[in-house]
Coordinates of C-alpha atoms in Angstrom, one line a residue:
M163 CA -34.4 -44.5 26.2
Q164 CA -33.7 -40.9 27.0
A165 CA -30.4 -39.6 25.8
I166 CA -29.0 -36.3 26.9
S167 CA -29.1 -34.2 23.8
P168 CA -26.6 -31.9 22.6
L169 CA -28.8 -28.8 23.4
A170 CA -28.8 -30.0 27.0
I171 CA -25.1 -30.3 27.1
S172 CA -24.9 -26.5 25.4
G173 CA -27.2 -25.4 28.3
M174 CA -24.8 -26.8 30.9
N175 CA -22.3 -24.8 29.4
T176 CA -24.2 -22.0 29.2
L177 CA -25.0 -22.7 33.1
Q178 CA -21.2 -23.2 33.7
Q179 CA -20.7 -19.7 32.2
Q180 CA -23.2 -17.9 33.8
M181 CA -22.0 -19.6 37.5
K182 CA -18.5 -18.5 36.5
A183 CA -19.9 -14.8 35.8
M184 CA -21.6 -14.7 38.9
A185 CA -18.6 -16.0 41.1
N186 CA -16.1 -13.7 39.3
G187 CA -18.3 -10.5 39.1
A188 CA -17.3 -7.2 40.6
K189 CA -19.9 -7.4 43.4
A190 CA -19.2 -11.0 43.9
G191 CA -15.7 -10.0 44.4
E192 CA -16.4 -7.5 46.9
V193 CA -18.7 -10.3 48.9
S194 CA -15.3 -12.5 48.5
A195 CA -13.4 -9.8 50.0
Q196 CA -15.5 -9.4 53.1
L197 CA -15.8 -12.9 53.5
G198 CA -12.0 -13.3 53.2
S199 CA -11.3 -10.8 55.7
M200 CA -14.0 -12.4 58.3
Q201 CA -12.1 -14.8 61.0
P202 CA -12.6 -18.4 60.9
F203 CA -15.0 -20.0 63.7
G204 CA -13.4 -22.5 65.5
T205 CA -10.2 -24.3 64.0
Q206 CA -9.7 -25.7 60.8
T207 CA -8.9 -29.3 60.2
P208 CA -5.2 -30.1 59.7
G209 CA -4.5 -31.1 56.2
V210 CA -7.8 -29.8 54.5
T211 CA -6.6 -26.7 52.1
K212 CA -8.8 -24.0 51.5
A213 CA -10.5 -23.6 47.9
S214 CA -12.1 -20.5 46.7
F215 CA -16.0 -20.6 46.0
A216 CA -15.3 -20.3 42.2
S217 CA -12.8 -23.2 42.1
E218 CA -14.8 -25.6 43.9
L219 CA -18.2 -24.3 41.9
D220 CA -16.1 -25.0 38.6
A221 CA -14.8 -28.2 39.6
A222 CA -18.4 -29.4 40.4
I223 CA -19.8 -28.6 37.0
K224 CA -16.7 -30.0 35.4
S225 CA -17.9 -33.4 37.2
I226 CA -21.4 -32.9 36.4
S227 CA -20.5 -32.4 32.5
A228 CA -17.9 -35.5 32.7
T229 CA -21.1 -37.7 34.1
Q230 CA -23.3 -36.5 31.4
Q231 CA -20.7 -37.1 28.8
A232 CA -19.8 -40.4 30.2
A233 CA -23.9 -41.6 30.2
N234 CA -24.0 -40.4 26.7
T235 CA -21.0 -42.7 25.4
K236 CA -22.3 -45.3 27.4
A237 CA -25.9 -45.1 25.5
E238 CA -24.1 -44.8 22.3
Q239 CA -22.4 -47.9 23.2
F240 CA -25.4 -49.7 23.8
I241 CA -26.9 -48.5 20.8
M242 CA -24.1 -49.8 18.6
G243 CA -24.5 -53.0 20.6
K244 CA -21.1 -53.2 22.2
P245 CA -21.1 -56.3 24.6
G246 CA -21.0 -55.9 28.2
I247 CA -23.2 -52.9 28.2
S248 CA -26.4 -53.5 30.1
L249 CA -29.8 -51.1 29.7
N250 CA -29.6 -51.2 33.5
D251 CA -26.4 -49.3 33.4
V252 CA -27.3 -47.2 30.6
M253 CA -30.2 -45.9 32.6
I254 CA -28.5 -45.7 35.9
D255 CA -26.0 -43.4 34.6
M256 CA -28.4 -41.5 32.6
Q257 CA -30.3 -40.7 35.7
K258 CA -27.2 -39.9 37.7
A259 CA -26.1 -37.4 34.8
S260 CA -29.9 -35.9 35.1
I261 CA -29.7 -35.6 38.9
G262 CA -26.5 -33.7 38.7
F263 CA -27.8 -31.5 36.0
Q264 CA -31.0 -30.7 38.0
S265 CA -28.7 -29.9 40.9
A266 CA -26.6 -27.7 39.3
I267 CA -30.0 -25.6 38.0
Q268 CA -31.0 -25.7 41.6
V269 CA -27.6 -24.5 42.6
R270 CA -27.7 -21.7 40.2
N271 CA -31.1 -20.6 41.2
K272 CA -30.4 -20.3 45.0
L273 CA -27.1 -18.6 43.5
V274 CA -29.3 -15.8 41.6
Q275 CA -31.7 -15.4 44.4
A276 CA -28.8 -14.8 47.0
Y277 CA -27.4 -12.7 44.9
Q278 CA -30.8 -10.7 44.1
T279 CA -31.3 -10.3 47.8
I280 CA -27.7 -8.9 48.6
A281 CA -28.2 -6.5 45.5
S282 CA -31.5 -5.4 46.9
M283 CA -30.4 -4.5 50.3
P284 CA -30.1 -0.9 51.3
I285 CA -26.8 0.3 52.0

């Protein structure tokens, strides 16, 4: 059984800090201001609230972190022999946490690539 190591969790925290810095950076703020001044295309669905990209990103990262912590807790409970915890459930939770972490890394890579593309555009 593969447990998520404290190194992976600290890597997730580092990833969260990097993504927050990108979302809140000076140039990102300028881009957000430009995007905010654009007129929406079509109509907005009633009952749907607008949320900032940074808050959505933060919520997604917190969700991934919670999934990793829950998977670790369930793995520890299985190792300790707690009744009602099956190996199948542990393995599924570990895979969910792994997929979420890999997805976050891919999102970070795309954000970095987009930032680099925008930064290299001539003014």
